[in-house]
């Protein structure tokens, strides 16, 4: 597609429930990033893939957060046993290889944990 | 460690007036600098980016930014704002030499006075 597609657009989860958020990057984009944006804050880095390899997961807040990109295209961010503090917008971005390209972001998934 | 500071949380300007949004960064290597805009409920849209060359960069929607290495700043400007410019603006910094993560500031919310 023409842009980065994220689904679902909104997700309401009960505390303790597992959730899976999907990101479809722009076709051919090698790099894929996940960010978490709490209300009124800037996006915070979670993790980064180059093709199927997860090169940086330093931003994942706990071992309840897990991301994968098994075939180097679609990525899934999974959150186990959701907590209220996980409520945020989760943004996905992709980028072409090379140094002078910007990062294209999706519209995000708004997760609300009740 | 890399960081981005946007000292103004909220700015209000009159329609037709000029605008300057401040951004200061801390980065040990050659920075790759961005400005993104986010409208309510939307993802991040790239306004402009700088990685080398002319320190005054032009972006979309009539925005420009100037890179000043001596001041570690990358301020965003627009000569005449429109009501549709009301949004949240984020400055971000990354490493030029690789497609690694970018770090965002906490954002500046722009309101437009009719």
PDB file of C-alpha atoms in Angstrom:
ATOM      1  CA  UNK A   1       0.000   0.000   0.000  1.00  0.00           C
ATOM      2  CA  UNK A   2       0.896   3.654  -0.168  1.00  0.00           C
ATOM      3  CA  UNK A   3       1.376   4.133   3.547  1.00  0.00           C
ATOM      4  CA  UNK A   4       2.004   2.325   6.796  1.00  0.00           C
ATOM      5  CA  UNK A   5      -1.151   0.523   7.885  1.00  0.00           C
ATOM      6  CA  UNK A   6      -1.905  -0.361  11.492  1.00  0.00           C
ATOM      7  CA  UNK A   7      -4.733  -2.459  12.894  1.00  0.00           C
ATOM      8  CA  UNK A   8      -6.865  -2.375  14.839  1.00  0.00           C
ATOM      9  CA  UNK A   9      -7.322   1.382  14.990  1.00  0.00           C
ATOM     10  CA  UNK A  10      -8.722   1.117  18.531  1.00  0.00           C
ATOM     11  CA  UNK A  11      -8.473  -1.660  21.079  1.00  0.00           C
ATOM     12  CA  UNK A  12     -10.057  -1.925  24.496  1.00  0.00           C
ATOM     13  CA  UNK A  13      -8.641  -4.663  26.686  1.00  0.00           C
ATOM     14  CA  UNK A  14      -9.497  -5.792  30.164  1.00  0.00           C
ATOM     15  CA  UNK A  15      -6.598  -5.763  32.571  1.00  0.00           C
ATOM     16  CA  UNK A  16      -4.752  -9.055  32.316  1.00  0.00           C
ATOM     17  CA  UNK A  17      -5.807  -9.735  28.741  1.00  0.00           C
ATOM     18  CA  UNK A  18      -3.264 -10.326  25.958  1.00  0.00           C
ATOM     19  CA  UNK A  19      -3.345  -8.091  22.872  1.00  0.00           C
ATOM     20  CA  UNK A  20      -1.723  -8.169  19.431  1.00  0.00           C
ATOM     21  CA  UNK A  21      -1.202  -5.073  17.339  1.00  0.00           C
ATOM     22  CA  UNK A  22      -0.410  -5.316  13.663  1.00  0.00           C
ATOM     23  CA  UNK A  23       1.732  -3.154  11.399  1.00  0.00           C
ATOM     24  CA  UNK A  24       1.907  -3.367   7.603  1.00  0.00           C
ATOM     25  CA  UNK A  25       4.880  -1.267   6.487  1.00  0.00           C
ATOM     26  CA  UNK A  26       5.355   0.312   3.106  1.00  0.00           C
ATOM     27  CA  UNK A  27       6.309  -2.371   0.613  1.00  0.00           C
ATOM     28  CA  UNK A  28      10.063  -2.672   0.290  1.00  0.00           C
ATOM     29  CA  UNK A  29      10.877  -0.768   3.466  1.00  0.00           C
ATOM     30  CA  UNK A  30      13.635  -2.631   5.231  1.00  0.00           C
ATOM     31  CA  UNK A  31      13.443  -0.921   8.607  1.00  0.00           C
ATOM     32  CA  UNK A  32      10.452  -1.035  10.927  1.00  0.00           C
ATOM     33  CA  UNK A  33      10.016   0.688  14.264  1.00  0.00           C
ATOM     34  CA  UNK A  34       7.500   0.578  17.102  1.00  0.00           C
ATOM     35  CA  UNK A  35       6.852   3.549  19.351  1.00  0.00           C
ATOM     36  CA  UNK A  36       4.592   4.096  22.352  1.00  0.00           C
ATOM     37  CA  UNK A  37       2.935   7.478  22.801  1.00  0.00           C
ATOM     38  CA  UNK A  38       1.263   8.181  26.124  1.00  0.00           C
ATOM     39  CA  UNK A  39      -1.343  10.921  26.298  1.00  0.00           C
ATOM     40  CA  UNK A  40       0.253  14.348  25.995  1.00  0.00           C
ATOM     41  CA  UNK A  41       3.740  12.954  25.457  1.00  0.00           C
ATOM     42  CA  UNK A  42       6.113  12.468  22.590  1.00  0.00           C
ATOM     43  CA  UNK A  43       6.562   9.016  21.065  1.00  0.00           C
ATOM     44  CA  UNK A  44       8.922   6.739  22.979  1.00  0.00           C
ATOM     45  CA  UNK A  45      10.993   4.158  21.112  1.00  0.00           C
ATOM     46  CA  UNK A  46      10.163   0.517  21.784  1.00  0.00           C
ATOM     47  CA  UNK A  47      11.948  -1.640  19.227  1.00  0.00           C
ATOM     48  CA  UNK A  48      13.479  -1.749  15.745  1.00  0.00           C
ATOM     49  CA  UNK A  49      13.708  -4.370  13.009  1.00  0.00           C
ATOM     50  CA  UNK A  50      15.869  -4.548   9.944  1.00  0.00           C
ATOM     51  CA  UNK A  51      14.160  -7.089   7.740  1.00  0.00           C
ATOM     52  CA  UNK A  52      13.294  -9.946  10.121  1.00  0.00           C
ATOM     53  CA  UNK A  53      16.095  -9.218  12.560  1.00  0.00           C
ATOM     54  CA  UNK A  54      15.225  -7.365  15.740  1.00  0.00           C
ATOM     55  CA  UNK A  55      18.283  -5.165  16.147  1.00  0.00           C
ATOM     56  CA  UNK A  56      17.220  -3.042  19.088  1.00  0.00           C
ATOM     57  CA  UNK A  57      14.632  -3.828  21.740  1.00  0.00           C
ATOM     58  CA  UNK A  58      16.026  -1.571  24.416  1.00  0.00           C
ATOM     59  CA  UNK A  59      12.797   0.421  24.690  1.00  0.00           C
ATOM     60  CA  UNK A  60      10.471  -2.459  25.535  1.00  0.00           C
ATOM     61  CA  UNK A  61       9.267  -1.591  29.047  1.00  0.00           C
ATOM     62  CA  UNK A  62       8.952  -5.117  30.375  1.00  0.00           C
ATOM     63  CA  UNK A  63       9.092  -8.751  29.378  1.00  0.00           C
ATOM     64  CA  UNK A  64       5.330  -8.562  28.809  1.00  0.00           C
ATOM     65  CA  UNK A  65       6.081  -6.767  25.548  1.00  0.00           C
ATOM     66  CA  UNK A  66       7.153  -8.822  22.569  1.00  0.00           C
ATOM     67  CA  UNK A  67       7.529  -7.925  18.888  1.00  0.00           C
ATOM     68  CA  UNK A  68       8.150 -10.024  15.833  1.00  0.00           C
ATOM     69  CA  UNK A  69       8.566  -9.639  12.083  1.00  0.00           C
ATOM     70  CA  UNK A  70       9.062 -13.201  10.912  1.00  0.00           C
ATOM     71  CA  UNK A  71       9.140 -12.630   7.145  1.00  0.00           C
ATOM     72  CA  UNK A  72      10.598  -9.157   7.127  1.00  0.00           C
ATOM     73  CA  UNK A  73       7.378  -7.404   6.223  1.00  0.00           C
ATOM     74  CA  UNK A  74       4.353  -7.391   8.570  1.00  0.00           C
ATOM     75  CA  UNK A  75       5.137  -6.936  12.244  1.00  0.00           C
ATOM     76  CA  UNK A  76       3.145  -7.727  15.358  1.00  0.00           C
ATOM     77  CA  UNK A  77       3.551  -6.133  18.763  1.00  0.00           C
ATOM     78  CA  UNK A  78       2.187  -8.356  21.493  1.00  0.00           C
ATOM     79  CA  UNK A  79       1.483  -7.271  25.035  1.00  0.00           C
ATOM     80  CA  UNK A  80       0.783  -9.977  27.570  1.00  0.00           C
ATOM     81  CA  UNK A  81      -1.230  -9.518  30.763  1.00  0.00           C
ATOM     82  CA  UNK A  82      -2.026  -5.896  29.963  1.00  0.00           C
ATOM     83  CA  UNK A  83      -1.880  -3.317  32.726  1.00  0.00           C
ATOM     84  CA  UNK A  84      -3.489   0.108  32.929  1.00  0.00           C
ATOM     85  CA  UNK A  85      -0.141   1.794  32.377  1.00  0.00           C
ATOM     86  CA  UNK A  86       0.008   0.136  28.950  1.00  0.00           C
ATOM     87  CA  UNK A  87      -2.798   2.420  27.771  1.00  0.00           C
ATOM     88  CA  UNK A  88      -1.288   4.515  24.975  1.00  0.00           C
ATOM     89  CA  UNK A  89      -1.143   4.938  21.242  1.00  0.00           C
ATOM     90  CA  UNK A  90       1.220   2.481  19.598  1.00  0.00           C
ATOM     91  CA  UNK A  91       2.814   3.843  16.463  1.00  0.00           C
ATOM     92  CA  UNK A  92       4.599   1.913  13.769  1.00  0.00           C
ATOM     93  CA  UNK A  93       7.041   3.469  11.312  1.00  0.00           C
ATOM     94  CA  UNK A  94       8.967   2.162   8.344  1.00  0.00           C
ATOM     95  CA  UNK A  95      11.911   3.461   6.394  1.00  0.00           C
ATOM     96  CA  UNK A  96      13.768   2.667   3.193  1.00  0.00           C
ATOM     97  CA  UNK A  97      17.370   1.581   3.313  1.00  0.00           C
ATOM     98  CA  UNK A  98      19.851   4.374   2.810  1.00  0.00           C
ATOM     99  CA  UNK A  99      20.622   7.387   4.907  1.00  0.00           C
ATOM    100  CA  UNK A 100      18.589  10.237   3.537  1.00  0.00           C
ATOM    101  CA  UNK A 101      15.042   9.006   3.864  1.00  0.00           C
ATOM    102  CA  UNK A 102      12.479   9.966   6.435  1.00  0.00           C
ATOM    103  CA  UNK A 103      10.513   7.679   8.701  1.00  0.00           C
ATOM    104  CA  UNK A 104       6.883   7.153   7.614  1.00  0.00           C
ATOM    105  CA  UNK A 105       4.450   6.605  10.449  1.00  0.00           C
ATOM    106  CA  UNK A 106       1.116   4.853  10.551  1.00  0.00           C
ATOM    107  CA  UNK A 107      -1.953   6.330  12.240  1.00  0.00           C
ATOM    108  CA  UNK A 108      -1.406   4.163  15.291  1.00  0.00           C
ATOM    109  CA  UNK A 109      -3.437   1.834  17.480  1.00  0.00           C
ATOM    110  CA  UNK A 110      -5.024   3.396  20.540  1.00  0.00           C
ATOM    111  CA  UNK A 111      -4.972   0.836  23.332  1.00  0.00           C
ATOM    112  CA  UNK A 112      -7.138   1.396  26.377  1.00  0.00           C
ATOM    113  CA  UNK A 113      -6.793  -1.025  29.282  1.00  0.00           C
ATOM    114  CA  UNK A 114      -9.776  -1.046  31.633  1.00  0.00           C
TER     115      UNK A 114
ATOM    116  CA  UNK B   1      22.933  10.005  25.368  1.00  0.00           C
ATOM    117  CA  UNK B   2      20.848  11.631  22.715  1.00  0.00           C
ATOM    118  CA  UNK B   3      17.959  13.862  23.773  1.00  0.00           C
ATOM    119  CA  UNK B   4      15.645  16.502  22.399  1.00  0.00           C
ATOM    120  CA  UNK B   5      14.231  19.459  24.277  1.00  0.00           C
ATOM    121  CA  UNK B   6      11.235  21.436  23.160  1.00  0.00           C
ATOM    122  CA  UNK B   7      10.998  24.158  25.798  1.00  0.00           C
ATOM    123  CA  UNK B   8       7.562  25.447  24.839  1.00  0.00           C
ATOM    124  CA  UNK B   9       4.701  23.172  25.833  1.00  0.00           C
ATOM    125  CA  UNK B  10       1.980  25.327  24.316  1.00  0.00           C
ATOM    126  CA  UNK B  11       2.094  28.332  21.998  1.00  0.00           C
ATOM    127  CA  UNK B  12      -0.788  30.466  20.758  1.00  0.00           C
ATOM    128  CA  UNK B  13      -0.362  32.751  17.764  1.00  0.00           C
ATOM    129  CA  UNK B  14      -2.789  34.797  15.730  1.00  0.00           C
ATOM    130  CA  UNK B  15      -3.721  33.655  12.259  1.00  0.00           C
ATOM    131  CA  UNK B  16      -1.402  35.344   9.769  1.00  0.00           C
ATOM    132  CA  UNK B  17       1.333  35.899  12.335  1.00  0.00           C
ATOM    133  CA  UNK B  18       4.791  34.382  12.113  1.00  0.00           C
ATOM    134  CA  UNK B  19       5.756  31.283  14.085  1.00  0.00           C
ATOM    135  CA  UNK B  20       8.923  29.892  15.570  1.00  0.00           C
ATOM    136  CA  UNK B  21       8.999  26.617  17.500  1.00  0.00           C
ATOM    137  CA  UNK B  22      12.182  25.883  19.402  1.00  0.00           C
ATOM    138  CA  UNK B  23      14.123  22.637  19.452  1.00  0.00           C
ATOM    139  CA  UNK B  24      17.445  21.889  21.118  1.00  0.00           C
ATOM    140  CA  UNK B  25      19.191  18.561  20.854  1.00  0.00           C
ATOM    141  CA  UNK B  26      22.005  16.716  22.506  1.00  0.00           C
ATOM    142  CA  UNK B  27      23.842  14.292  20.284  1.00  0.00           C
ATOM    143  CA  UNK B  28      27.416  13.092  20.116  1.00  0.00           C
ATOM    144  CA  UNK B  29      27.622  12.372  16.408  1.00  0.00           C
ATOM    145  CA  UNK B  30      26.378  14.012  13.240  1.00  0.00           C
ATOM    146  CA  UNK B  31      22.665  14.403  13.877  1.00  0.00           C
ATOM    147  CA  UNK B  32      19.816  13.620  11.575  1.00  0.00           C
ATOM    148  CA  UNK B  33      17.042  16.076  12.489  1.00  0.00           C
ATOM    149  CA  UNK B  34      13.315  16.016  11.832  1.00  0.00           C
ATOM    150  CA  UNK B  35      10.146  17.938  12.455  1.00  0.00           C
ATOM    151  CA  UNK B  36       6.856  16.055  12.513  1.00  0.00           C
ATOM    152  CA  UNK B  37       3.304  17.319  12.915  1.00  0.00           C
ATOM    153  CA  UNK B  38       0.465  15.404  14.547  1.00  0.00           C
ATOM    154  CA  UNK B  39      -3.163  16.410  14.294  1.00  0.00           C
ATOM    155  CA  UNK B  40      -5.594  15.062  16.909  1.00  0.00           C
ATOM    156  CA  UNK B  41      -6.145  11.339  16.501  1.00  0.00           C
ATOM    157  CA  UNK B  42      -3.703  11.141  13.625  1.00  0.00           C
ATOM    158  CA  UNK B  43      -0.266   9.708  13.063  1.00  0.00           C
ATOM    159  CA  UNK B  44       2.896  11.711  12.549  1.00  0.00           C
ATOM    160  CA  UNK B  45       3.472  13.539   9.292  1.00  0.00           C
ATOM    161  CA  UNK B  46       6.983  14.522   8.270  1.00  0.00           C
ATOM    162  CA  UNK B  47       7.349  18.269   7.719  1.00  0.00           C
ATOM    163  CA  UNK B  48      11.040  18.362   6.913  1.00  0.00           C
ATOM    164  CA  UNK B  49      14.377  16.769   7.676  1.00  0.00           C
ATOM    165  CA  UNK B  50      18.023  17.755   7.751  1.00  0.00           C
ATOM    166  CA  UNK B  51      21.088  15.601   7.456  1.00  0.00           C
ATOM    167  CA  UNK B  52      23.680  17.671   5.605  1.00  0.00           C
ATOM    168  CA  UNK B  53      24.182  20.579   3.248  1.00  0.00           C
ATOM    169  CA  UNK B  54      22.359  23.888   3.402  1.00  0.00           C
ATOM    170  CA  UNK B  55      21.451  24.561   7.013  1.00  0.00           C
ATOM    171  CA  UNK B  56      18.138  26.141   6.049  1.00  0.00           C
ATOM    172  CA  UNK B  57      15.741  23.436   4.926  1.00  0.00           C
ATOM    173  CA  UNK B  58      12.372  23.861   3.332  1.00  0.00           C
ATOM    174  CA  UNK B  59       9.495  21.563   4.110  1.00  0.00           C
ATOM    175  CA  UNK B  60       5.883  21.039   3.271  1.00  0.00           C
ATOM    176  CA  UNK B  61       3.046  23.430   4.104  1.00  0.00           C
ATOM    177  CA  UNK B  62       5.334  26.457   3.977  1.00  0.00           C
ATOM    178  CA  UNK B  63       7.500  25.427   6.938  1.00  0.00           C
ATOM    179  CA  UNK B  64      11.252  25.809   7.148  1.00  0.00           C
ATOM    180  CA  UNK B  65      13.860  25.005   9.768  1.00  0.00           C
ATOM    181  CA  UNK B  66      17.392  26.178  10.399  1.00  0.00           C
ATOM    182  CA  UNK B  67      20.142  23.946  11.752  1.00  0.00           C
ATOM    183  CA  UNK B  68      22.601  25.787  14.010  1.00  0.00           C
ATOM    184  CA  UNK B  69      25.347  23.460  15.137  1.00  0.00           C
ATOM    185  CA  UNK B  70      26.896  26.023  17.505  1.00  0.00           C
ATOM    186  CA  UNK B  71      23.608  26.308  19.388  1.00  0.00           C
ATOM    187  CA  UNK B  72      22.529  22.664  19.000  1.00  0.00           C
ATOM    188  CA  UNK B  73      19.248  23.973  17.694  1.00  0.00           C
ATOM    189  CA  UNK B  74      16.854  23.161  14.895  1.00  0.00           C
ATOM    190  CA  UNK B  75      14.031  25.678  15.150  1.00  0.00           C
ATOM    191  CA  UNK B  76      10.933  25.461  12.988  1.00  0.00           C
ATOM    192  CA  UNK B  77       9.525  28.593  11.381  1.00  0.00           C
ATOM    193  CA  UNK B  78       6.610  29.704   9.259  1.00  0.00           C
ATOM    194  CA  UNK B  79       6.128  33.292   8.076  1.00  0.00           C
ATOM    195  CA  UNK B  80       2.322  33.280   8.244  1.00  0.00           C
ATOM    196  CA  UNK B  81       0.283  30.636  10.046  1.00  0.00           C
ATOM    197  CA  UNK B  82      -3.123  29.367   8.988  1.00  0.00           C
ATOM    198  CA  UNK B  83      -5.872  28.034  11.236  1.00  0.00           C
ATOM    199  CA  UNK B  84      -5.194  24.566   9.816  1.00  0.00           C
ATOM    200  CA  UNK B  85      -1.689  24.636  11.322  1.00  0.00           C
ATOM    201  CA  UNK B  86      -3.134  24.053  14.792  1.00  0.00           C
ATOM    202  CA  UNK B  87      -1.617  20.732  15.876  1.00  0.00           C
ATOM    203  CA  UNK B  88       1.155  19.152  17.952  1.00  0.00           C
ATOM    204  CA  UNK B  89       4.677  19.550  16.625  1.00  0.00           C
ATOM    205  CA  UNK B  90       7.515  17.190  17.432  1.00  0.00           C
ATOM    206  CA  UNK B  91      11.225  17.614  16.887  1.00  0.00           C
ATOM    207  CA  UNK B  92      13.303  14.430  16.625  1.00  0.00           C
ATOM    208  CA  UNK B  93      16.966  13.460  16.299  1.00  0.00           C
ATOM    209  CA  UNK B  94      18.642  10.332  14.984  1.00  0.00           C
ATOM    210  CA  UNK B  95      21.977   9.041  13.848  1.00  0.00           C
ATOM    211  CA  UNK B  96      22.769  10.028  10.283  1.00  0.00           C
ATOM    212  CA  UNK B  97      24.937   7.061   9.552  1.00  0.00           C
ATOM    213  CA  UNK B  98      22.371   4.356  10.120  1.00  0.00           C
ATOM    214  CA  UNK B  99      18.670   3.670  10.051  1.00  0.00           C
ATOM    215  CA  UNK B 100      18.494   3.446  13.792  1.00  0.00           C
ATOM    216  CA  UNK B 101      15.856   4.836  16.109  1.00  0.00           C
ATOM    217  CA  UNK B 102      14.967   8.490  16.311  1.00  0.00           C
ATOM    218  CA  UNK B 103      14.327  10.209  19.621  1.00  0.00           C
ATOM    219  CA  UNK B 104      11.436  12.625  19.969  1.00  0.00           C
ATOM    220  CA  UNK B 105      10.956  15.696  22.067  1.00  0.00           C
ATOM    221  CA  UNK B 106       7.879  16.077  24.215  1.00  0.00           C
ATOM    222  CA  UNK B 107       6.142  18.258  21.649  1.00  0.00           C
ATOM    223  CA  UNK B 108       4.772  21.786  21.340  1.00  0.00           C
ATOM    224  CA  UNK B 109       1.044  22.283  20.986  1.00  0.00           C
ATOM    225  CA  UNK B 110       0.200  25.112  18.605  1.00  0.00           C
ATOM    226  CA  UNK B 111      -3.097  26.937  18.892  1.00  0.00           C
ATOM    227  CA  UNK B 112      -4.237  29.553  16.410  1.00  0.00           C
ATOM    228  CA  UNK B 113      -6.127  32.645  17.528  1.00  0.00           C
ATOM    229  CA  UNK B 114      -8.701  33.764  14.924  1.00  0.00           C
TER     230      UNK B 114
END
